């Protein structure tokens, strides 16, 4: 059976954006009559048929009316299990649910581990549940995801910046810009000898955005003051590094790493201690990555595909980056 004609397919044939094709087929004044006629002719030639279900749904949304049908998006977790709840994942789920509810959708969570890692079984379950689109949860245990997924079956998008083997639409944290914000803060408070401790795998998952921004700052001794750790360093090694650097401010990514550095001798207060993944009660200032908002933006990416009736891996995937919120103290 041939694949349905999509807006993105028409857009490729006429050399326009998907949004322009959508405007043309809806009779919007945002495109010229000549362009609209060219798009309609190509749509007719290819046999394009709009998805009436999505059209009805979006009309209700634009009119501000409640959506009666129980449309559901799936939050698919490639790591972890339902039996081991995760605070970070709950934060992501709440953000996705909040945004989906604004558009009349619900969100259900599914774990690949619960079907013994079988993608085909999970897809069968999603189809049986009538899932309208898929949001992939962030991964924390690998730097690259390899997944044999039927990309043409559901609209989808990915939360987070881990590398995938395919051109996937996604939204994630802007690690480079977040580190730039930290360095501006150091300038504001007069820091002269900052040091940065990063787990190498975490930095790689961040597309090396943290270390790139640190090194691009041109601060004196930047490369020497950056430690890309492997996670096997002893307390004695960490203490020796702190003594050698003698920093007047410290940047680390996660609270667990901060505790490790504190146990090895770091004593400065929260004004001079910065977390790149800030949490309340951490005893530091820093960047709250706001993955609830990022999850909401990924829901928007999936709903846009539903609206435009697009499926499959895009030629040029959307990528939304968010720098997070600056938090000036541990209870901010």
Short mmCIF file of C-alpha atoms in Angstrom, two decimals:
data_model
loop_
_atom_site.label_atom_id
_atom_site.label_comp_id
_atom_site.label_asym_id
_atom_site.label_seq_id
_atom_site.Cartn_x
_atom_site.Cartn_y
_atom_site.Cartn_z
CA UNK A 1 0.00 0.00 0.00
CA UNK A 2 1.41 3.43 -0.94
CA UNK A 3 2.21 5.94 1.77
CA UNK A 4 -0.22 8.85 2.24
CA UNK A 5 0.69 12.15 0.63
CA UNK A 6 1.81 14.62 3.30
CA UNK A 7 2.28 18.37 3.47
CA UNK A 8 6.04 17.90 3.71
CA UNK A 9 5.94 15.76 0.54
CA UNK A 10 4.09 18.50 -1.33
CA UNK A 11 6.52 21.09 0.07
CA UNK A 12 9.50 19.20 -1.34
CA UNK A 13 7.89 19.04 -4.79
CA UNK A 14 7.07 22.76 -4.98
CA UNK A 15 10.19 24.01 -3.18
CA UNK A 16 8.40 25.68 -0.27
CA UNK A 17 8.25 25.22 3.49
CA UNK A 18 5.64 22.94 5.05
CA UNK A 19 4.11 25.99 6.75
CA UNK A 20 3.71 27.79 3.40
CA UNK A 21 1.99 24.74 1.91
CA UNK A 22 -0.35 24.58 4.90
CA UNK A 23 -1.24 28.27 4.51
CA UNK A 24 -1.87 27.79 0.78
CA UNK A 25 -4.21 24.83 1.25
CA UNK A 26 -6.13 26.67 3.99
CA UNK A 27 -6.60 29.75 1.80
CA UNK A 28 -4.55 31.95 4.12
CA UNK A 29 -3.56 35.42 2.97
CA UNK A 30 0.00 34.73 4.17
CA UNK A 31 0.90 33.40 0.71
CA UNK A 32 0.23 34.97 -2.69
CA UNK A 33 -2.63 33.72 -4.90
CA UNK A 34 -0.07 32.50 -7.45
CA UNK A 35 1.76 30.40 -4.85
CA UNK A 36 -1.52 29.07 -3.48
CA UNK A 37 -2.63 27.99 -6.96
CA UNK A 38 0.69 26.22 -7.58
CA UNK A 39 0.44 24.36 -4.27
CA UNK A 40 -3.20 23.31 -4.87
CA UNK A 41 -2.31 22.03 -8.32
CA UNK A 42 0.53 19.90 -6.94
CA UNK A 43 -1.67 18.61 -4.10
CA UNK A 44 -4.32 17.54 -6.59
CA UNK A 45 -1.72 15.92 -8.84
CA UNK A 46 -0.29 13.89 -5.95
CA UNK A 47 -3.71 12.95 -4.58
CA UNK A 48 -3.37 14.73 -1.26
CA UNK A 49 -6.25 14.28 1.17
CA UNK A 50 -6.26 16.23 4.48
CA UNK A 51 -6.76 14.30 7.71
CA UNK A 52 -10.32 15.27 8.75
CA UNK A 53 -9.76 14.12 12.35
CA UNK A 54 -6.85 16.50 12.83
CA UNK A 55 -8.62 19.30 11.02
CA UNK A 56 -11.62 18.98 13.31
CA UNK A 57 -9.39 18.82 16.38
CA UNK A 58 -7.37 21.93 15.46
CA UNK A 59 -10.54 23.86 14.58
CA UNK A 60 -11.86 23.15 18.09
CA UNK A 61 -8.55 24.22 19.63
CA UNK A 62 -8.44 27.50 17.67
CA UNK A 63 -12.04 28.22 18.70
CA UNK A 64 -11.13 27.70 22.37
CA UNK A 65 -13.57 24.81 22.82
CA UNK A 66 -12.86 21.69 24.83
CA UNK A 67 -11.89 18.67 22.77
CA UNK A 68 -14.29 15.82 23.39
CA UNK A 69 -12.31 12.90 22.06
CA UNK A 70 -9.77 11.21 24.31
CA UNK A 71 -6.64 11.66 22.19
CA UNK A 72 -3.47 10.36 23.83
CA UNK A 73 0.24 10.92 23.32
CA UNK A 74 2.74 8.33 24.52
CA UNK A 75 5.80 9.25 26.59
CA UNK A 76 8.14 6.38 25.69
CA UNK A 77 11.01 5.66 28.10
CA UNK A 78 13.94 3.75 26.61
CA UNK A 79 15.56 3.49 30.05
CA UNK A 80 14.29 2.61 33.52
CA UNK A 81 11.18 0.85 34.78
CA UNK A 82 7.81 1.80 36.24
CA UNK A 83 8.79 0.07 39.48
CA UNK A 84 11.72 2.48 40.01
CA UNK A 85 10.20 6.00 40.02
CA UNK A 86 12.50 8.83 39.00
CA UNK A 87 12.01 12.44 40.15
CA UNK A 88 13.48 13.84 36.94
CA UNK A 89 11.19 11.70 34.77
CA UNK A 90 8.21 12.79 36.85
CA UNK A 91 9.20 16.41 36.21
CA UNK A 92 9.30 15.69 32.47
CA UNK A 93 5.96 13.86 32.56
CA UNK A 94 4.24 16.72 34.38
CA UNK A 95 5.49 19.22 31.80
CA UNK A 96 4.31 17.04 28.90
CA UNK A 97 0.91 16.49 30.50
CA UNK A 98 0.45 20.18 31.21
CA UNK A 99 1.12 21.21 27.60
CA UNK A 100 -0.88 18.33 26.10
CA UNK A 101 -3.90 19.14 28.26
CA UNK A 102 -3.93 22.69 26.85
CA UNK A 103 -4.67 21.11 23.47
CA UNK A 104 -7.14 18.47 24.62
CA UNK A 105 -4.70 15.55 24.78
CA UNK A 106 -3.65 13.21 27.53
CA UNK A 107 -0.23 11.61 28.05
CA UNK A 108 0.43 7.99 29.02
CA UNK A 109 3.87 6.68 29.92
CA UNK A 110 5.34 3.45 28.49
CA UNK A 111 8.64 1.67 29.23
CA UNK A 112 10.53 -0.33 26.64
CA UNK A 113 11.84 -2.55 29.45
CA UNK A 114 8.31 -3.70 30.24
CA UNK A 115 8.14 -5.48 26.87
CA UNK A 116 11.66 -6.94 27.27
CA UNK A 117 13.07 -4.35 24.89
CA UNK A 118 10.85 -5.43 21.99
CA UNK A 119 10.06 -2.43 19.81
CA UNK A 120 7.48 -4.37 17.78
CA UNK A 121 5.55 -5.34 20.92
CA UNK A 122 5.60 -1.78 22.22
CA UNK A 123 4.40 -0.43 18.87
CA UNK A 124 1.54 -2.97 18.87
CA UNK A 125 0.51 -1.75 22.33
CA UNK A 126 0.62 1.89 21.23
CA UNK A 127 -1.52 1.13 18.18
CA UNK A 128 -4.01 -0.84 20.27
CA UNK A 129 -4.29 2.12 22.67
CA UNK A 130 -4.97 4.47 19.78
CA UNK A 131 -1.92 6.62 20.53
CA UNK A 132 -1.83 9.71 18.30
CA UNK A 133 1.87 10.56 18.65
CA UNK A 134 5.05 9.63 20.51
CA UNK A 135 7.32 11.70 22.76
CA UNK A 136 10.63 9.99 23.57
CA UNK A 137 11.84 10.64 27.13
CA UNK A 138 15.43 11.79 27.78
CA UNK A 139 18.15 9.14 28.09
CA UNK A 140 20.83 9.37 30.78
CA UNK A 141 22.76 6.12 30.45
CA UNK A 142 24.21 6.47 26.95
CA UNK A 143 25.61 9.15 24.67
CA UNK A 144 24.06 7.71 21.48
CA UNK A 145 20.69 6.05 20.91
CA UNK A 146 20.27 3.31 18.32
CA UNK A 147 16.61 2.38 17.93
CA UNK A 148 14.94 0.35 15.17
CA UNK A 149 11.66 2.30 15.28
CA UNK A 150 8.93 2.48 12.58
CA UNK A 151 9.34 6.22 12.04
CA UNK A 152 6.51 6.47 9.49
CA UNK A 153 3.90 5.13 11.91
CA UNK A 154 3.50 7.98 14.44
CA UNK A 155 4.33 11.66 14.64
CA UNK A 156 7.22 11.83 17.12
CA UNK A 157 9.85 14.03 18.74
CA UNK A 158 12.66 13.57 21.26
CA UNK A 159 13.35 15.23 24.60
CA UNK A 160 17.03 15.88 25.29
CA UNK A 161 20.32 16.23 23.49
CA UNK A 162 21.72 12.68 23.41
CA UNK A 163 22.89 11.69 19.92
CA UNK A 164 20.50 9.57 17.85
CA UNK A 165 21.34 7.56 14.76
CA UNK A 166 18.56 9.31 12.82
CA UNK A 167 17.61 12.95 12.07
CA UNK A 168 14.99 13.31 14.81
CA UNK A 169 13.05 16.47 15.74
CA UNK A 170 13.87 17.40 19.31
CA UNK A 171 14.02 19.98 22.06
CA UNK A 172 16.68 20.16 24.73
CA UNK A 173 18.84 22.25 27.00
CA UNK A 174 21.20 24.81 25.44
CA UNK A 175 24.35 23.73 27.29
CA UNK A 176 26.64 26.18 25.50
CA UNK A 177 24.48 29.20 26.35
CA UNK A 178 24.03 28.00 29.93
CA UNK A 179 27.80 27.93 30.49
CA UNK A 180 28.07 31.40 28.93
CA UNK A 181 25.53 32.60 31.51
CA UNK A 182 27.67 31.12 34.30
CA UNK A 183 30.77 32.89 33.02
CA UNK A 184 28.92 36.21 32.84
CA UNK A 185 27.90 35.69 36.46
CA UNK A 186 31.53 35.12 37.43
CA UNK A 187 32.46 38.41 35.76
CA UNK A 188 29.66 40.18 37.66
CA UNK A 189 30.87 39.03 41.09
CA UNK A 190 34.56 39.44 40.39
CA UNK A 191 35.71 35.81 40.14
CA UNK A 192 39.35 35.57 39.03
CA UNK A 193 40.30 31.88 39.34
CA UNK A 194 37.28 29.73 38.43
CA UNK A 195 37.60 25.99 37.91
CA UNK A 196 35.22 23.56 36.19
CA UNK A 197 34.75 19.84 36.91
CA UNK A 198 32.71 17.95 34.29
CA UNK A 199 32.03 14.28 33.80
CA UNK A 200 33.32 13.55 30.29
CA UNK A 201 30.36 11.37 29.30
CA UNK A 202 27.85 13.99 30.47
CA UNK A 203 29.69 16.66 28.49
CA UNK A 204 29.68 14.45 25.41
CA UNK A 205 25.92 13.87 25.78
CA UNK A 206 25.61 17.66 25.85
CA UNK A 207 27.39 17.75 22.46
CA UNK A 208 30.35 19.17 24.40
CA UNK A 209 28.48 22.45 24.71
CA UNK A 210 29.61 23.03 28.30
CA UNK A 211 33.31 22.51 27.65
CA UNK A 212 33.15 24.38 24.31
CA UNK A 213 31.71 27.51 25.96
CA UNK A 214 34.27 27.32 28.77
CA UNK A 215 37.19 27.04 26.33
CA UNK A 216 35.77 29.69 23.99
CA UNK A 217 35.65 32.23 26.81
CA UNK A 218 39.36 33.04 26.39
CA UNK A 219 39.76 33.34 30.15
CA UNK A 220 43.31 32.97 31.33
CA UNK A 221 44.24 29.31 31.82
CA UNK A 222 40.80 28.07 30.69
CA UNK A 223 42.00 24.71 29.37
CA UNK A 224 44.09 24.03 32.48
CA UNK A 225 41.18 24.88 34.78
CA UNK A 226 38.77 22.50 33.04
CA UNK A 227 38.77 18.90 34.30
CA UNK A 228 36.94 16.32 32.15
CA UNK A 229 36.57 13.51 34.68
CA UNK A 230 35.99 9.84 33.93
CA UNK A 231 34.18 9.10 37.17
CA UNK A 232 36.92 6.88 38.57
CA UNK A 233 38.91 9.62 40.33
CA UNK A 234 39.68 9.02 44.00
CA UNK A 235 39.03 11.50 46.79
CA UNK A 236 42.79 12.00 47.04
CA UNK A 237 43.05 12.85 43.32
CA UNK A 238 40.17 15.32 43.56
CA UNK A 239 41.72 16.99 46.62
CA UNK A 240 45.05 17.32 44.79
CA UNK A 241 43.30 18.92 41.80
CA UNK A 242 41.49 21.43 44.05
CA UNK A 243 44.76 22.31 45.76
CA UNK A 244 46.53 22.78 42.44
CA UNK A 245 43.75 24.96 40.96
CA UNK A 246 43.10 26.94 44.16
CA UNK A 247 39.80 28.19 42.63
CA UNK A 248 37.80 31.12 43.96
CA UNK A 249 34.66 29.68 42.27
CA UNK A 250 33.67 26.23 41.07
CA UNK A 251 31.36 24.92 38.33
CA UNK A 252 30.05 21.34 38.35
CA UNK A 253 27.19 19.71 36.49
CA UNK A 254 25.30 17.67 39.09
CA UNK A 255 24.66 17.63 42.83
CA UNK A 256 26.33 14.23 43.24
CA UNK A 257 29.56 15.56 41.78
CA UNK A 258 29.35 18.61 44.02
CA UNK A 259 29.08 16.41 47.11
CA UNK A 260 32.14 14.49 45.94
CA UNK A 261 34.14 17.71 45.54
CA UNK A 262 32.97 19.00 48.90
CA UNK A 263 34.08 15.80 50.60
CA UNK A 264 37.50 16.34 48.96
CA UNK A 265 37.87 19.85 50.36
CA UNK A 266 35.72 22.40 48.51
CA UNK A 267 34.42 24.83 51.16
CA UNK A 268 33.05 27.93 49.39
CA UNK A 269 29.43 28.94 49.86
CA UNK A 270 26.62 28.87 47.34
CA UNK A 271 27.48 32.27 45.83
CA UNK A 272 30.74 30.80 44.48
CA UNK A 273 29.45 27.29 43.80
CA UNK A 274 27.54 26.82 40.53
CA UNK A 275 25.53 23.81 39.39
CA UNK A 276 24.80 23.42 35.68
CA UNK A 277 21.85 21.18 36.60
CA UNK A 278 20.48 23.11 39.58
CA UNK A 279 18.04 21.58 42.07
CA UNK A 280 16.40 23.14 45.15
CA UNK A 281 18.33 22.55 48.35
CA UNK A 282 21.62 21.87 46.58
CA UNK A 283 23.59 24.56 48.43
CA UNK A 284 24.58 26.28 45.19
CA UNK A 285 23.40 28.77 42.62
CA UNK A 286 23.20 27.85 38.94
CA UNK A 287 21.08 26.88 35.96
CA UNK A 288 17.72 25.16 36.34
CA UNK A 289 17.42 23.29 33.05
CA UNK A 290 13.58 23.42 33.12
CA UNK A 291 12.92 20.10 31.42
CA UNK A 292 9.22 20.44 32.17
CA UNK A 293 9.11 23.34 29.69
CA UNK A 294 11.31 21.45 27.25
CA UNK A 295 8.91 18.48 27.41
CA UNK A 296 6.03 20.84 26.66
CA UNK A 297 7.84 22.11 23.58
CA UNK A 298 8.35 18.54 22.35
CA UNK A 299 4.61 17.98 22.72
CA UNK A 300 4.15 21.05 20.49
CA UNK A 301 6.46 19.50 17.87
CA UNK A 302 4.37 16.30 17.83
CA UNK A 303 1.07 18.18 17.62
CA UNK A 304 2.41 20.28 14.74
CA UNK A 305 3.12 17.05 12.82
CA UNK A 306 -0.41 15.85 13.59
CA UNK A 307 -1.82 19.13 12.34
CA UNK A 308 0.19 19.01 9.11
CA UNK A 309 -0.40 15.26 8.68
CA UNK A 310 3.35 14.57 8.45
CA UNK A 311 5.14 11.34 9.31
CA UNK A 312 8.63 9.91 9.09
CA UNK A 313 12.15 11.17 9.51
CA UNK A 314 12.48 14.78 8.31
CA UNK A 315 15.15 15.84 5.87
CA UNK A 316 15.96 18.79 8.13
CA UNK A 317 14.83 18.06 11.71
CA UNK A 318 13.56 20.77 14.03
CA UNK A 319 15.82 21.47 17.02
CA UNK A 320 14.65 23.75 19.83
CA UNK A 321 17.20 24.80 22.48
CA UNK A 322 16.42 26.38 25.84
CA UNK A 323 19.07 27.99 28.09
CA UNK A 324 17.18 27.36 31.34
CA UNK A 325 16.61 29.72 34.28
CA UNK A 326 19.27 31.26 36.48
CA UNK A 327 18.79 30.47 40.17
CA UNK A 328 20.69 32.68 42.59
CA UNK A 329 20.58 30.36 45.61
CA UNK A 330 19.73 26.89 46.84
CA UNK A 331 16.12 27.80 47.73
CA UNK A 332 15.36 30.03 44.72
#
